[in-house]
Each structure stands twice: as C-alpha cells, then as structure tokens.
Tab-separated table of C-alpha atoms in Angstrom:
chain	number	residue	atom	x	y	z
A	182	UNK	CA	140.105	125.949	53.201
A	183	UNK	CA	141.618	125.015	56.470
A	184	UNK	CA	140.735	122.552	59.028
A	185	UNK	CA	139.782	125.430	61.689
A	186	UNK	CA	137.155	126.726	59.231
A	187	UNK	CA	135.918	122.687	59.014
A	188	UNK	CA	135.681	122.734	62.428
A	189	UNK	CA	133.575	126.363	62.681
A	190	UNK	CA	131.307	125.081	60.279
A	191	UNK	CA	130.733	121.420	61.860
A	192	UNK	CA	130.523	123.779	65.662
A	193	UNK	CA	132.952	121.361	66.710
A	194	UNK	CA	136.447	121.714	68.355
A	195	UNK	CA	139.281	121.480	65.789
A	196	UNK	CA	140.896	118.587	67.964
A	197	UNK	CA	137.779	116.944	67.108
A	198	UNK	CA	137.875	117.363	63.163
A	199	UNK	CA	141.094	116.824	63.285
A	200	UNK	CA	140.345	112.906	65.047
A	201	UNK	CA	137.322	112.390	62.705
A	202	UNK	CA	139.845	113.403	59.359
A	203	UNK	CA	142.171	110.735	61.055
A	204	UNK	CA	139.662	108.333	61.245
A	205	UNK	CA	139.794	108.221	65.067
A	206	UNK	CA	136.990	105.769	66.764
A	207	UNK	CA	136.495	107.554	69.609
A	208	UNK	CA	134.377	110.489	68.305
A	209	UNK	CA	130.539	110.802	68.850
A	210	UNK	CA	128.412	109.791	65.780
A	211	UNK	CA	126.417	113.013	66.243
A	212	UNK	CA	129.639	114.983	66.149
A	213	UNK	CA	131.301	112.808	63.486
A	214	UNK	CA	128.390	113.229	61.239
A	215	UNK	CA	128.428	116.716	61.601
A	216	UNK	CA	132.178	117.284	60.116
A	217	UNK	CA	131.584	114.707	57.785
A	218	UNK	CA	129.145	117.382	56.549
A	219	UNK	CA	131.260	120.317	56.737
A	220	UNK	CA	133.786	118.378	54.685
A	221	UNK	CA	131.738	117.861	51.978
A	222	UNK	CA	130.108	121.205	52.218
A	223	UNK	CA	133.442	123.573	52.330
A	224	UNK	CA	135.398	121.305	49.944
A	225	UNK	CA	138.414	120.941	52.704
A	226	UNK	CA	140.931	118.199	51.622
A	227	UNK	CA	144.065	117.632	53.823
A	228	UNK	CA	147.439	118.537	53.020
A	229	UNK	CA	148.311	114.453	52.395
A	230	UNK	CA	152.293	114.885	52.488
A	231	UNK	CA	152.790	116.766	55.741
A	232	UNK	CA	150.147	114.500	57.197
A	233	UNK	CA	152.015	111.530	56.055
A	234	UNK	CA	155.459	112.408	57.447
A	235	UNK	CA	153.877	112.941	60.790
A	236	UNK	CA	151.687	110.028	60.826
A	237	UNK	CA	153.825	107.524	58.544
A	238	UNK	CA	151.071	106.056	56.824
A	239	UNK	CA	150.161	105.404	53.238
A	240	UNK	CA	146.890	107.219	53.066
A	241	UNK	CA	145.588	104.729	51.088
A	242	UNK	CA	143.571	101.624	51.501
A	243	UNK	CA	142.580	99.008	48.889
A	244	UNK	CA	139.257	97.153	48.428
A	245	UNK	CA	139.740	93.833	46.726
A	246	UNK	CA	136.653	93.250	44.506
A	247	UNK	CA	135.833	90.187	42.379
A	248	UNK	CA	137.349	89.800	39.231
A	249	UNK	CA	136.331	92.257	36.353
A	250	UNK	CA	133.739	90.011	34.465
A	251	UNK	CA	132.078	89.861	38.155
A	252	UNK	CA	132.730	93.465	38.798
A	253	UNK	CA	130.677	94.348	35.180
A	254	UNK	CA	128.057	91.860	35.960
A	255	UNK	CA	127.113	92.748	39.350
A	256	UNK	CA	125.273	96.346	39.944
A	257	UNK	CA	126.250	95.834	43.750
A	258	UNK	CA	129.981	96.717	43.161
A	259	UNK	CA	129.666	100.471	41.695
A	260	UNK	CA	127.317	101.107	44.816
A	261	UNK	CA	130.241	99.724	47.316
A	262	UNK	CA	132.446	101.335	45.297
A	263	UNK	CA	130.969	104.812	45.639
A	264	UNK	CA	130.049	104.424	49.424
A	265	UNK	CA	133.872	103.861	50.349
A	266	UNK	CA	134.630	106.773	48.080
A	267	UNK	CA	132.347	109.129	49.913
A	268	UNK	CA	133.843	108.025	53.362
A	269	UNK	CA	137.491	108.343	52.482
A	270	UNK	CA	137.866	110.657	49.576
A	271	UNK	CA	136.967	113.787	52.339
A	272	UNK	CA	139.674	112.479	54.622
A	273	UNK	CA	142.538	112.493	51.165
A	274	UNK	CA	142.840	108.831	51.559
A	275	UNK	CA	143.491	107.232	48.445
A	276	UNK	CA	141.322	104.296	47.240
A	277	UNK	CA	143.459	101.409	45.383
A	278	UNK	CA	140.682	98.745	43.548
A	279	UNK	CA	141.822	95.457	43.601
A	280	UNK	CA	140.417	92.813	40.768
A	281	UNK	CA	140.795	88.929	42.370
A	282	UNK	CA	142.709	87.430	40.412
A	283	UNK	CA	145.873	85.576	40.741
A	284	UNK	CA	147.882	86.568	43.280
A	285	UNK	CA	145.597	89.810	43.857
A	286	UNK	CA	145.093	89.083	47.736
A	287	UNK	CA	149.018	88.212	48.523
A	288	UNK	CA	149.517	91.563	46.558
A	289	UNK	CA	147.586	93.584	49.288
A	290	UNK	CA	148.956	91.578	51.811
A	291	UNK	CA	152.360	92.194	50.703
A	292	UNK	CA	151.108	95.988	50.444
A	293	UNK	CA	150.451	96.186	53.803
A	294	UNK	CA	153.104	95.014	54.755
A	295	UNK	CA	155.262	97.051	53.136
A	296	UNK	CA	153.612	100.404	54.099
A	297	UNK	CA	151.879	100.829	50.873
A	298	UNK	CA	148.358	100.662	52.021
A	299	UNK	CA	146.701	101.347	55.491
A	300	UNK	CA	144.103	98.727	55.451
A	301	UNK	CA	142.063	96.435	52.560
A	302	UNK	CA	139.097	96.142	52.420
A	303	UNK	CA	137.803	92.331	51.236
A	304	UNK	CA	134.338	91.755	49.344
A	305	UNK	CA	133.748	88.654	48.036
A	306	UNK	CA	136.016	85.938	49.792
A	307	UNK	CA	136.364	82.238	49.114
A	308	UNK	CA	135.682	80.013	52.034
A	309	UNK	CA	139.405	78.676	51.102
A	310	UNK	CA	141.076	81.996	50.961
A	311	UNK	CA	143.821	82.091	53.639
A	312	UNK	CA	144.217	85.892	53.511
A	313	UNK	CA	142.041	86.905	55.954
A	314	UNK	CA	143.547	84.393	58.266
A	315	UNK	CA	146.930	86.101	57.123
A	316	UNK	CA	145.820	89.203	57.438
A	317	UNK	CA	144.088	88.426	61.585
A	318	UNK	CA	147.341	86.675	62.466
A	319	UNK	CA	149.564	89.711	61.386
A	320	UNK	CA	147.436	92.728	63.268
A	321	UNK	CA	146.610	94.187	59.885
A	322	UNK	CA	144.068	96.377	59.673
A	323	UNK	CA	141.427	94.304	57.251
A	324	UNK	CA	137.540	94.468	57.239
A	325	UNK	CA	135.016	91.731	55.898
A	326	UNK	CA	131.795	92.500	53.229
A	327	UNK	CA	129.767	89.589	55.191
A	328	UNK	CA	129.832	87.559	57.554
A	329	UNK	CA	133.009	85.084	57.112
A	330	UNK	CA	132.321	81.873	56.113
A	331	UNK	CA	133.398	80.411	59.896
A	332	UNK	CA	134.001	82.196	62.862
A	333	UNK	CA	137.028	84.393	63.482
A	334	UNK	CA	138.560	87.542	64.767
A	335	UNK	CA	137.469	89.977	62.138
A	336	UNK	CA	135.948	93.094	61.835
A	337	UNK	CA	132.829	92.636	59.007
A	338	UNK	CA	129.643	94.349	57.794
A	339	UNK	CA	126.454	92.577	56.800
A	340	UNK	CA	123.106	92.854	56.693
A	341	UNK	CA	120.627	90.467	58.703
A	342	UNK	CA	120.510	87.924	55.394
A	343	UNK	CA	118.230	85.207	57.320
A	344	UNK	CA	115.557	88.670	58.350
A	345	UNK	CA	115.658	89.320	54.692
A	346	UNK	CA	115.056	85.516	53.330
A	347	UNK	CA	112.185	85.911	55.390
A	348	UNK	CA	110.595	88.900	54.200
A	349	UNK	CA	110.509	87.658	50.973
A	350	UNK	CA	108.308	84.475	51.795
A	351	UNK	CA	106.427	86.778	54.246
A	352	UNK	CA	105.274	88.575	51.297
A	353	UNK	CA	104.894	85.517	48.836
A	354	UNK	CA	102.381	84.126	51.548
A	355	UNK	CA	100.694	87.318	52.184
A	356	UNK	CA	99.699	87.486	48.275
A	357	UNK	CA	98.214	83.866	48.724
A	358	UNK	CA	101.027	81.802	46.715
A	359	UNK	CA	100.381	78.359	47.603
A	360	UNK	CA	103.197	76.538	45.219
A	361	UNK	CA	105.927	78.952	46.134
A	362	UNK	CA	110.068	77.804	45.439
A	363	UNK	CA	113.447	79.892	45.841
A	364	UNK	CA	116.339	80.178	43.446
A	365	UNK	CA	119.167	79.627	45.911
A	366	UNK	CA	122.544	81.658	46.302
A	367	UNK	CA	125.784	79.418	46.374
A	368	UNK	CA	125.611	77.172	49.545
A	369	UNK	CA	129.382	77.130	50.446
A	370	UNK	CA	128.286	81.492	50.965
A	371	UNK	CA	126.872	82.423	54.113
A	372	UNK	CA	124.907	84.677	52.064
A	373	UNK	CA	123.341	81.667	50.525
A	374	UNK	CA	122.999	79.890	53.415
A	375	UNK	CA	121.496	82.445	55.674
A	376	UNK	CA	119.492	83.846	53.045
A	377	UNK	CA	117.954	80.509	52.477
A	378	UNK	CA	118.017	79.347	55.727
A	379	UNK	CA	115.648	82.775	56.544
A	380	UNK	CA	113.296	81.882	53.894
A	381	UNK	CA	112.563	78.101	55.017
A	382	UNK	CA	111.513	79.099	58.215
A	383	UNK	CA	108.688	80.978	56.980
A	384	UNK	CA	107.987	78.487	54.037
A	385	UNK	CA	109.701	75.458	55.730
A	386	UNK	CA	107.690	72.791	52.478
A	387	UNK	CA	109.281	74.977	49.008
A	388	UNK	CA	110.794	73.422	46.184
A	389	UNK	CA	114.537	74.714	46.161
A	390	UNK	CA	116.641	74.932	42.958
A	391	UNK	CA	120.434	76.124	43.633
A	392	UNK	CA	122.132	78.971	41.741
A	393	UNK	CA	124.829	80.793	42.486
A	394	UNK	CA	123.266	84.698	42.141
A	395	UNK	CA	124.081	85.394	38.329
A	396	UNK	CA	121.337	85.822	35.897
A	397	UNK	CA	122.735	83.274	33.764
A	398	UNK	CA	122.188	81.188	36.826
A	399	UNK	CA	118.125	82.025	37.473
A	400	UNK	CA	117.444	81.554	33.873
A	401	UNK	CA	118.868	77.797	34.162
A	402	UNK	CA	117.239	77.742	37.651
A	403	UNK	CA	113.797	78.860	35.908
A	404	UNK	CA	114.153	76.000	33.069
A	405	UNK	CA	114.747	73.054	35.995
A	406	UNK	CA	111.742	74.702	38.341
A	407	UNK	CA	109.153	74.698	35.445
A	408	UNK	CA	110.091	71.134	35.107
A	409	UNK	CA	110.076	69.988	38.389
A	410	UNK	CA	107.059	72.200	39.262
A	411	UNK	CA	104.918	73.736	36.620
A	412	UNK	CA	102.168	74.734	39.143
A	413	UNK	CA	104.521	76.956	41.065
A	414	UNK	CA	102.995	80.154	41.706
A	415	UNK	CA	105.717	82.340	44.184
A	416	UNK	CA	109.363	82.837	43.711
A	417	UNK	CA	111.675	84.133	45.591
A	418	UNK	CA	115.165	84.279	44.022
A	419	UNK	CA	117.757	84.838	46.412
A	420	UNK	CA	119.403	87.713	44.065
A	421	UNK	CA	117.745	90.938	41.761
A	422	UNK	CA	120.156	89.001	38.929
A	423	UNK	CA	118.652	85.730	39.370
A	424	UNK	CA	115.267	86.991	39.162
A	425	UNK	CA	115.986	89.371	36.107
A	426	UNK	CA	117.209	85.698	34.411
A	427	UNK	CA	114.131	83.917	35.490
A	428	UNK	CA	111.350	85.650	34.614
A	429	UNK	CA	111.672	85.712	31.078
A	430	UNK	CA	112.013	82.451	30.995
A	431	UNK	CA	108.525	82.067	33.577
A	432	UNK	CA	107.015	84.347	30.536
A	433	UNK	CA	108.459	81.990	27.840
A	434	UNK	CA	107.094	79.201	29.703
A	435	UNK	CA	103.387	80.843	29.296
A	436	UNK	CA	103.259	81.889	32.989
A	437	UNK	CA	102.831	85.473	33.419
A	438	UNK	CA	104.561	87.757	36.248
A	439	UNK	CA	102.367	88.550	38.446
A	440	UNK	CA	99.440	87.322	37.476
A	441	UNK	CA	100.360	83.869	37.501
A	442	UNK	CA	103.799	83.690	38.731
A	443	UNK	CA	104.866	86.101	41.675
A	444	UNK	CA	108.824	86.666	42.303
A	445	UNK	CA	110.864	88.349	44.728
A	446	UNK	CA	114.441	89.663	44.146
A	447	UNK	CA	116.980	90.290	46.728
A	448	UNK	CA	119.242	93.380	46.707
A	449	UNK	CA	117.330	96.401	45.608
A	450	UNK	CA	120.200	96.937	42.664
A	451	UNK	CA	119.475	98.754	40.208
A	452	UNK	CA	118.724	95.484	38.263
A	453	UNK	CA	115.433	95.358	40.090
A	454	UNK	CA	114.016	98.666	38.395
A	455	UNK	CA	114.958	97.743	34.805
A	456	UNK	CA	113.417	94.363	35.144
A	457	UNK	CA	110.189	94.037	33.543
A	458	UNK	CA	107.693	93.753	35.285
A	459	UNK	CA	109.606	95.568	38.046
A	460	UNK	CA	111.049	93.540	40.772
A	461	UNK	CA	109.653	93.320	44.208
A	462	UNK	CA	112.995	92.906	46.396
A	463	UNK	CA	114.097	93.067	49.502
A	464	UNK	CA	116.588	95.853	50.256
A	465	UNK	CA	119.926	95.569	51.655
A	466	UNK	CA	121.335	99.415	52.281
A	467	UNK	CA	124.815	98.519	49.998
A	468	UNK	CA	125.466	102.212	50.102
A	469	UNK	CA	125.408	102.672	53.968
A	470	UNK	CA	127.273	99.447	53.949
A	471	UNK	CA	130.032	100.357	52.019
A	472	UNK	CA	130.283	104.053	53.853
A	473	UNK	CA	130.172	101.298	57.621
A	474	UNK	CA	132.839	99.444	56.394
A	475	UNK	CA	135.233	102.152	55.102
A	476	UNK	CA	134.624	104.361	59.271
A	477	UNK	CA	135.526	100.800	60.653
A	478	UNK	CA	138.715	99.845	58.481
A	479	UNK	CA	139.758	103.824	59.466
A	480	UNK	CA	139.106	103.099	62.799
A	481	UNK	CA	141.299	100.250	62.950
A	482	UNK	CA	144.110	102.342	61.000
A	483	UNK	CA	143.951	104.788	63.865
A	484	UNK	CA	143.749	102.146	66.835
A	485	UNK	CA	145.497	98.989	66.112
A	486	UNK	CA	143.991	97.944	69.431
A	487	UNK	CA	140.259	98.587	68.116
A	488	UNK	CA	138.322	95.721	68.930
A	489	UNK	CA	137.140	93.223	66.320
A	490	UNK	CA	133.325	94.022	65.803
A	491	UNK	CA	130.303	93.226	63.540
A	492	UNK	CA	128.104	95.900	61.866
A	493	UNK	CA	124.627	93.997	60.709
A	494	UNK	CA	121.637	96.290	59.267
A	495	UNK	CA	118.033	95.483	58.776
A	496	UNK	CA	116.904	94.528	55.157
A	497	UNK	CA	113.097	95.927	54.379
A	498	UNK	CA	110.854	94.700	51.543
A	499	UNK	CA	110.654	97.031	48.435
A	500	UNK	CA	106.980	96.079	47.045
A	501	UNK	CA	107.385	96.363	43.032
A	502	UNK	CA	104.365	95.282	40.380
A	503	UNK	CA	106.446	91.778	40.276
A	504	UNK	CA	104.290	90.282	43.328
C-alpha cells in the first residue's frame, strides 16, 4: 500500500496525505479527517527509516503517565492510552509510556534532547514539577492533559471542568435533593479546583469533604459525611472512583442509592457502569481528548513555530439509575 493509493482513497492530493502523515498543522480538518480514514481503512503504514533520514526525527513520542499503581487504579489511563495510539500508530510513530517515577520526567527531557523522542506528552503533573517549565524554556515540543496548575506558555487539552461541576448539582437540584454535599478532588489540582469551584456556584450552601479522586478516598470521604451530615440526600463526587468508594459505604450506613441518597460521578469511566446502582456521571470525552492532544504534540513536531494553544471540550451529563 502506497501513499498515492492513501491519497485516491481519502480524494485528496498526495502532497496533502503526505502533510497530514507528517503531522503538518496546516491541513483542513475536513480533509485531515478524511486520510485519517483512508489510513485506517487501506492499512498504509510509512516506510519509518527512509522517512527518518530525510526528516531526522525519532518517530517517536512518549506520554508520561502516573506511576503504575495509579496507572492500574485509574480506568482513565487505558482510554488516553488508546486515543494517542489511534492518532499516531497510522502515521508509524512510535509510542514510548513513561511511569512517573524517579527521575522519569528528566528521562524524557533528556530524550528529547538527545533526538530520541519527538515530543512527550505529560498527564498528570505536580504543581512543583519543573519539567514543563524545562521543557517551555527549551522549544521542546511538549503538550499538557489539563489545564497547568498556573499560567504559562503551553500547549494543553481539557475539558470545561467548572461546566461539568455544574451539571452535576444541576441535576442533584433538579431531582429535589435538599441536603446535597461533594466529595472533592485534590485542591492543589485545577481539576479539583475548577471542578469544585463549578459545582458551588450552582449549590453555593453544600457540605464539602476533600478527597483526592481514589476510591479509597470516597469511601473515607463517605464515613466523615455521614458523620457530619446524616440527613444528606445528593452527592456529587468529583470522580466515578470516589463515588464507586462511597456508595457502599452510604448503603452500609442504611441509606439507600437512589432512593434515599442520590450521587453523581464524574468521568464516564468505565467505573461508572460496573458500579451498582449504576453511576449517573458527567462525561468528559477522554478518548477524543487523548486523539486532540496526540494532532497537537504532531503539530508542534512539524512547526516548532506552532503557536501555544488550548483545546477545552464540553462535558454532558450521563443520567444512570444512581440519581
């Protein structure tokens, strides 16, 4: 399979598969979409070697993920996992997973460096990691999962966090929950924050317990809000995990979900469907995400002079038999 027959099929120009196999920015969506397609459809991979010799790049990029007990925990990661795969595997880029650990980011940064990857891809920071600073300050192609914890130069994808934290009390009030609370995410996160910060404008007088999106984390949430609240009668925890660890405590506790207790997840992982009841969430599209992120780190790899931009989507509300 050859390029030109990738390009018959997509009824494009073969100047123009060739930019979107390169990753080039400058290519209609329409158009870009459309040999995405043919890609996948006539099974055309690249011939990596003589493309590298003429390009001198790695053809490979790395995405730095949490550490593996966070990586097995977290039903978010396969899905990111899978959308940067779909995005770069057509293009015979190879993907290079990165666990944190110590010395993981200075690894990719030193990779970069070197000319052994084209660009990381970062899920997951610390508000104190320096690498992205590293990273902006060297003109290496790097692109953020979220907003970064303070403002700077970098290229990230996110989803409207504060839109979502307000769906979820949205629906909470629409059911008639009168006592509602939330099970926070970590507050040094913007996640967290703007996740929170979404929900108190709609339900500006809850009771707010702090957790830090584990389900380890809403089942010690659960214990303190039953105290501190026994009447409470809406929940929104700010992660599908936190609510899977909560509610079995709620049902412990003698309060049943719905009929006494209503929660709302956040995510739409696959966590929410093998809850039980099933979870009522609000849905961030992790999968388009991951597939966003990916075009915009290739983008950069082709243009070092792309401009820094943001990428936020819409969350929606995924109504479930949990409230």
């Amino acid at each position: 399979m050859t390029l030109e027959e990738v390009a018959r099929v997509a009824g494009v120009s073969r100047a123009t598969a060739s930019r979107v196999v390169n990753g080039a920015g400058t290519v209609d969506e329409v158009l870009r979409h459309a040999v995405e397609r043919a890609i996948s459809s006539t099974g055309y991979l690249p011939n990596i070697a003589a493309r590298s010799l003429v390009t001198r790049r790695a053809d490979a990029i790395g995405l730095v993920l949490p550490d593996e007990h966070r990586m097995l925990g977290d039903p978010h990661l396969g899905s990111v996992v899978s959308g940067v795969t779909r995005v770069v595997r057509p293009r015979g880029i190879h993907l290079v997973l990165m666990m944190t650990g110590p010395g993981t980011r200075e690894q990719a940064l030193s990779d970069l460096r070197c000319g052994r990857l084209d660009g990381v891809i970062l899920v997951h920071t610390d508000p104190a990691d320096p690498v992205p600073g590293q990273l902006i300050r060297a003109g290496l192609p790097v692109v953020l999962a979220g907003r970064p914890w303070q403002p700077m130069p970098i290229t990230y994808v996110d989803v409207n966090q504060s839109a979502g934290g307000a769906l979820a009390g949205e629906r909470l009030l629409s059911l008639g929950c009168r006592r509602i609370a939330t099970i926070t995410g970590p507050q040094d996160m913007p996640t967290g924050r703007d996740r929170l910060r979404g929900f108190l404008d709609v339900v500006p007088d809850a009771v707010v317990v702090h957790g830090d999106f584990t389900r380890q984390a809403g089942m010690a949430a659960a214990h303190e809000l039953i105290a501190r609240c026994p009447d409470v009668d809406g929940v929104f925890a700010a992660s599908d995990l936190m609510a899977t660890g909560a509610i079995p405590v709620l049902h412990r506790s003698g309060r049943k979900v719905p009929d006494d207790v209503a929660v709302v997840g956040f995510d739409d992982s696959s966590a929410a469907l093998t809850c039980e009841p099933e979870l009522t969430t609000v849905r961030q599209p992790i999968a388009d995400m991951a597939e966003e992120m990916a075009r915009q780190l290739l983008r950069q790899i082709a243009d070092r002079t792309a401009p820094v931009t943001s990428v936020v989507f819409e969350p929606s509300l995924v109504v479930r038999s949990s409230g």
